[in-house]
Amino acid sequence: MKATGVIRRIDDLGRVVIPKEIRKNLRIKDGDNLEIFVQNEEIILKKYSMMNKINDLAQELTDAIYTFMKHSIFITDTDTVVAGSGSLKKKFLGRNISDFITESIKRRDRMIENHFKELNFIDKEEITCSYVMSTILASGEAIGMILIISEEEKLGETEMQMASIVSSFMTKYLEQ
C-alpha cells in the first residue's frame, strides 16, 4: 500500500473527503460507487464496477465470438478493458480506456466506423482501424462498452449486430 501523507478528519456524520488529486489519479468521478473492505485494522476503498462480477464470463464470451468473427473484440467497464480477444488483446487488456470511449459510454453510443480512422481507445494511444461499438446498460445506467476492431477489413452491419447482441446479453445477465 502506498502512503500519500494526506490525513482527513471524519465528520459527525462519518464522512471522509477523498482529495481531488487522488480522485483524479484513480479516475473516481462524482456519482461513482466505492466498495468498502476491512482487512485487519485497515479500511480499503475500491472503485466498484458491476463488470468485475462477470470478468470470467466476459472473457469466455469474447473468446467465443473471436473464433467466429476473427476481429479483435473488447468489453470495457467505465474505466478499463475488462475482457478481450484477438490480435490486440495483449496490447489493450487491463488498460485504462480513453476519454473518447468514456464519453461514448456516457452518451450510450452505438455506432459503426466502416472507414479506417484513428481510434483513441486507450489513454494517449491511437490505432488506425475500422470499428463498431455498442454500450452496455444495466439498471438504466451505462456501465461499459463492446468494441469490435479490425486493422485489416472494413467492418459493417454484421459486426454491428454482433456488438448489439453481446451488449444486450450483458445487460440481461447483469440485471438478473
mmCIF file of C-alpha atoms in Angstrom:
data_model
loop_
_atom_site.group_PDB
_atom_site.id
_atom_site.type_symbol
_atom_site.label_atom_id
_atom_site.label_comp_id
_atom_site.label_asym_id
_atom_site.label_seq_id
_atom_site.Cartn_x
_atom_site.Cartn_y
_atom_site.Cartn_z
ATOM 1 C CA MET A 1 0.000 0.000 0.000
ATOM 2 C CA LYS A 2 1.299 3.439 -0.956
ATOM 3 C CA ALA A 3 1.232 6.202 1.681
ATOM 4 C CA THR A 4 0.007 9.608 0.466
ATOM 5 C CA GLY A 5 0.751 11.662 3.561
ATOM 6 C CA VAL A 6 -2.817 13.011 3.432
ATOM 7 C CA ILE A 7 -4.782 12.999 6.670
ATOM 8 C CA ARG A 8 -8.513 13.692 6.823
ATOM 9 C CA ARG A 9 -10.862 14.030 9.787
ATOM 10 C CA ILE A 10 -14.131 12.088 9.926
ATOM 11 C CA ASP A 11 -17.069 14.487 10.335
ATOM 12 C CA ASP A 12 -20.000 13.976 12.702
ATOM 13 C CA LEU A 13 -21.904 12.047 10.001
ATOM 14 C CA GLY A 14 -18.991 9.627 9.450
ATOM 15 C CA ARG A 15 -17.910 11.134 6.133
ATOM 16 C CA VAL A 16 -14.363 11.440 4.855
ATOM 17 C CA VAL A 17 -13.341 13.624 1.906
ATOM 18 C CA ILE A 18 -11.092 11.977 -0.665
ATOM 19 C CA PRO A 19 -8.746 14.683 -2.006
ATOM 20 C CA LYS A 20 -9.348 15.824 -5.582
ATOM 21 C CA GLU A 21 -5.852 14.815 -6.765
ATOM 22 C CA ILE A 22 -6.338 11.239 -5.516
ATOM 23 C CA ARG A 23 -9.808 11.054 -7.137
ATOM 24 C CA LYS A 24 -8.318 12.349 -10.394
ATOM 25 C CA ASN A 25 -5.419 9.859 -10.373
ATOM 26 C CA LEU A 26 -7.749 6.937 -9.621
ATOM 27 C CA ARG A 27 -10.408 8.166 -12.084
ATOM 28 C CA ILE A 28 -13.078 8.429 -9.394
ATOM 29 C CA LYS A 29 -15.842 10.735 -10.586
ATOM 30 C CA ASP A 30 -18.874 12.249 -8.881
ATOM 31 C CA GLY A 31 -21.532 9.585 -8.500
ATOM 32 C CA ASP A 32 -19.116 6.624 -8.734
ATOM 33 C CA ASN A 33 -19.689 3.802 -6.272
ATOM 34 C CA LEU A 34 -16.928 2.679 -3.929
ATOM 35 C CA GLU A 35 -16.763 -0.757 -2.358
ATOM 36 C CA ILE A 36 -15.593 -0.876 1.260
ATOM 37 C CA PHE A 37 -13.345 -3.685 2.526
ATOM 38 C CA VAL A 38 -11.993 -4.269 6.009
ATOM 39 C CA GLN A 39 -8.674 -6.086 6.361
ATOM 40 C CA ASN A 40 -7.204 -6.397 9.850
ATOM 41 C CA GLU A 41 -7.186 -2.779 11.095
ATOM 42 C CA GLU A 42 -7.414 -1.208 7.630
ATOM 43 C CA ILE A 43 -10.356 0.182 5.688
ATOM 44 C CA ILE A 44 -9.876 -0.227 1.938
ATOM 45 C CA LEU A 45 -11.941 1.657 -0.635
ATOM 46 C CA LYS A 46 -12.095 0.270 -4.152
ATOM 47 C CA LYS A 47 -13.937 1.669 -7.139
ATOM 48 C CA TYR A 48 -16.903 -0.610 -7.759
ATOM 49 C CA SER A 49 -17.663 -1.977 -11.204
ATOM 50 C CA MET A 50 -20.595 -4.272 -11.928
ATOM 51 C CA MET A 51 -18.440 -5.741 -14.689
ATOM 52 C CA ASN A 52 -15.928 -7.134 -12.160
ATOM 53 C CA LYS A 53 -18.554 -9.704 -11.144
ATOM 54 C CA ILE A 54 -18.535 -11.222 -14.610
ATOM 55 C CA ASN A 55 -14.925 -10.955 -15.799
ATOM 56 C CA ASP A 56 -14.677 -14.702 -16.471
ATOM 57 C CA LEU A 57 -17.942 -14.754 -18.420
ATOM 58 C CA ALA A 58 -16.899 -11.669 -20.394
ATOM 59 C CA GLN A 59 -13.578 -13.293 -21.321
ATOM 60 C CA GLU A 60 -15.254 -16.542 -22.406
ATOM 61 C CA LEU A 61 -17.756 -14.546 -24.444
ATOM 62 C CA THR A 62 -15.062 -12.550 -26.291
ATOM 63 C CA ASP A 63 -13.088 -15.767 -26.930
ATOM 64 C CA ALA A 64 -16.164 -17.480 -28.416
ATOM 65 C CA ILE A 65 -17.031 -14.526 -30.644
ATOM 66 C CA TYR A 66 -13.423 -14.173 -31.823
ATOM 67 C CA THR A 67 -13.383 -17.789 -33.047
ATOM 68 C CA PHE A 68 -16.333 -16.900 -35.280
ATOM 69 C CA MET A 69 -15.524 -13.330 -36.403
ATOM 70 C CA LYS A 70 -11.698 -13.187 -36.354
ATOM 71 C CA HIS A 71 -11.751 -9.495 -35.366
ATOM 72 C CA SER A 72 -10.447 -8.214 -32.051
ATOM 73 C CA ILE A 73 -13.296 -7.769 -29.569
ATOM 74 C CA PHE A 74 -13.207 -5.981 -26.218
ATOM 75 C CA ILE A 75 -15.523 -5.445 -23.289
ATOM 76 C CA THR A 76 -14.897 -2.432 -21.060
ATOM 77 C CA ASP A 77 -16.367 -1.014 -17.905
ATOM 78 C CA THR A 78 -16.324 2.772 -17.471
ATOM 79 C CA ASP A 79 -12.563 2.773 -16.749
ATOM 80 C CA THR A 80 -10.706 -0.236 -18.097
ATOM 81 C CA VAL A 81 -10.699 -3.023 -20.666
ATOM 82 C CA VAL A 82 -12.028 -6.000 -18.659
ATOM 83 C CA ALA A 83 -12.029 -8.689 -21.367
ATOM 84 C CA GLY A 84 -10.688 -9.099 -24.862
ATOM 85 C CA SER A 85 -9.744 -11.492 -27.604
ATOM 86 C CA GLY A 86 -7.819 -11.252 -30.832
ATOM 87 C CA SER A 87 -4.530 -9.879 -32.050
ATOM 88 C CA LEU A 88 -4.816 -6.689 -29.973
ATOM 89 C CA LYS A 89 -5.650 -8.432 -26.683
ATOM 90 C CA LYS A 90 -2.166 -8.190 -25.131
ATOM 91 C CA LYS A 91 -1.893 -4.530 -26.091
ATOM 92 C CA PHE A 92 -5.208 -3.419 -24.553
ATOM 93 C CA LEU A 93 -6.406 -5.873 -21.872
ATOM 94 C CA GLY A 94 -6.408 -4.345 -18.380
ATOM 95 C CA ARG A 95 -5.545 -0.842 -19.619
ATOM 96 C CA ASN A 96 -7.456 2.372 -18.936
ATOM 97 C CA ILE A 97 -9.864 3.438 -21.664
ATOM 98 C CA SER A 98 -9.596 6.866 -23.262
ATOM 99 C CA ASP A 99 -11.771 9.894 -22.552
ATOM 100 C CA PHE A 100 -13.311 9.366 -26.014
ATOM 101 C CA ILE A 101 -14.568 5.892 -25.024
ATOM 102 C CA THR A 102 -15.671 7.142 -21.581
ATOM 103 C CA GLU A 103 -17.731 9.881 -23.240
ATOM 104 C CA SER A 104 -19.119 7.377 -25.779
ATOM 105 C CA ILE A 105 -20.307 5.222 -22.872
ATOM 106 C CA LYS A 106 -21.950 8.228 -21.188
ATOM 107 C CA ARG A 107 -23.705 9.119 -24.467
ATOM 108 C CA ARG A 108 -24.762 5.457 -24.847
ATOM 109 C CA ASP A 109 -23.243 5.355 -28.324
ATOM 110 C CA ARG A 110 -23.945 2.585 -30.790
ATOM 111 C CA MET A 111 -22.012 3.175 -33.981
ATOM 112 C CA ILE A 112 -20.129 1.804 -36.981
ATOM 113 C CA GLU A 113 -16.949 3.395 -38.285
ATOM 114 C CA ASN A 114 -16.607 1.440 -41.525
ATOM 115 C CA HIS A 115 -13.710 3.501 -42.894
ATOM 116 C CA PHE A 116 -10.217 3.277 -41.468
ATOM 117 C CA LYS A 117 -9.850 6.022 -38.932
ATOM 118 C CA GLU A 118 -7.762 6.870 -35.877
ATOM 119 C CA LEU A 119 -9.415 5.428 -32.751
ATOM 120 C CA ASN A 120 -8.298 6.686 -29.366
ATOM 121 C CA PHE A 121 -9.264 3.528 -27.466
ATOM 122 C CA ILE A 122 -6.654 3.536 -24.711
ATOM 123 C CA ASP A 123 -5.371 6.619 -22.867
ATOM 124 C CA LYS A 124 -2.977 8.569 -25.113
ATOM 125 C CA GLU A 125 -2.729 5.796 -27.700
ATOM 126 C CA GLU A 126 -4.355 5.700 -31.127
ATOM 127 C CA ILE A 127 -4.884 2.878 -33.566
ATOM 128 C CA THR A 128 -5.909 3.116 -37.226
ATOM 129 C CA CYS A 129 -8.830 0.767 -37.705
ATOM 130 C CA SER A 130 -12.429 0.171 -38.610
ATOM 131 C CA TYR A 131 -14.622 -0.410 -35.535
ATOM 132 C CA VAL A 132 -18.088 -0.846 -34.121
ATOM 133 C CA MET A 133 -19.197 -0.036 -30.593
ATOM 134 C CA SER A 134 -22.279 -0.695 -28.528
ATOM 135 C CA THR A 135 -22.897 0.498 -24.961
ATOM 136 C CA ILE A 136 -23.718 -1.944 -22.156
ATOM 137 C CA LEU A 137 -26.559 -0.857 -19.886
ATOM 138 C CA ALA A 138 -27.602 -2.254 -16.508
ATOM 139 C CA SER A 139 -30.459 -0.944 -14.383
ATOM 140 C CA GLY A 140 -30.697 2.050 -16.702
ATOM 141 C CA GLU A 141 -27.032 3.011 -16.227
ATOM 142 C CA ALA A 142 -24.373 2.974 -18.967
ATOM 143 C CA ILE A 143 -21.693 0.723 -17.441
ATOM 144 C CA GLY A 144 -19.445 -0.323 -20.298
ATOM 145 C CA MET A 145 -18.854 -0.817 -23.999
ATOM 146 C CA ILE A 146 -18.428 -3.596 -26.553
ATOM 147 C CA LEU A 147 -15.868 -2.763 -29.239
ATOM 148 C CA ILE A 148 -15.044 -4.836 -32.292
ATOM 149 C CA ILE A 149 -11.892 -3.617 -34.038
ATOM 150 C CA SER A 150 -10.235 -4.541 -37.330
ATOM 151 C CA GLU A 151 -6.957 -3.206 -38.665
ATOM 152 C CA GLU A 152 -7.358 -5.152 -41.938
ATOM 153 C CA GLU A 153 -11.019 -5.135 -43.000
ATOM 154 C CA LYS A 154 -13.809 -2.594 -43.045
ATOM 155 C CA LEU A 155 -16.466 -3.602 -40.544
ATOM 156 C CA GLY A 156 -20.160 -3.382 -41.296
ATOM 157 C CA GLU A 157 -23.670 -4.275 -40.259
ATOM 158 C CA THR A 158 -22.850 -7.903 -39.324
ATOM 159 C CA GLU A 159 -20.281 -6.762 -36.753
ATOM 160 C CA MET A 160 -22.676 -4.058 -35.505
ATOM 161 C CA GLN A 161 -25.364 -6.675 -34.976
ATOM 162 C CA MET A 162 -22.885 -8.880 -33.115
ATOM 163 C CA ALA A 163 -21.845 -5.986 -30.839
ATOM 164 C CA SER A 164 -25.519 -5.225 -30.169
ATOM 165 C CA ILE A 165 -26.247 -8.871 -29.351
ATOM 166 C CA VAL A 166 -23.315 -9.004 -26.929
ATOM 167 C CA SER A 167 -24.294 -5.756 -25.204
ATOM 168 C CA SER A 168 -27.923 -6.959 -24.918
ATOM 169 C CA PHE A 169 -26.747 -10.280 -23.472
ATOM 170 C CA MET A 170 -24.522 -8.485 -20.939
ATOM 171 C CA THR A 171 -27.413 -6.175 -19.983
ATOM 172 C CA LYS A 172 -29.791 -9.084 -19.384
ATOM 173 C CA TYR A 173 -27.147 -11.065 -17.497
ATOM 174 C CA LEU A 174 -26.256 -8.143 -15.203
ATOM 175 C CA GLU A 175 -29.895 -7.342 -14.445
ATOM 176 C CA GLN A 176 -30.677 -10.875 -13.193
#
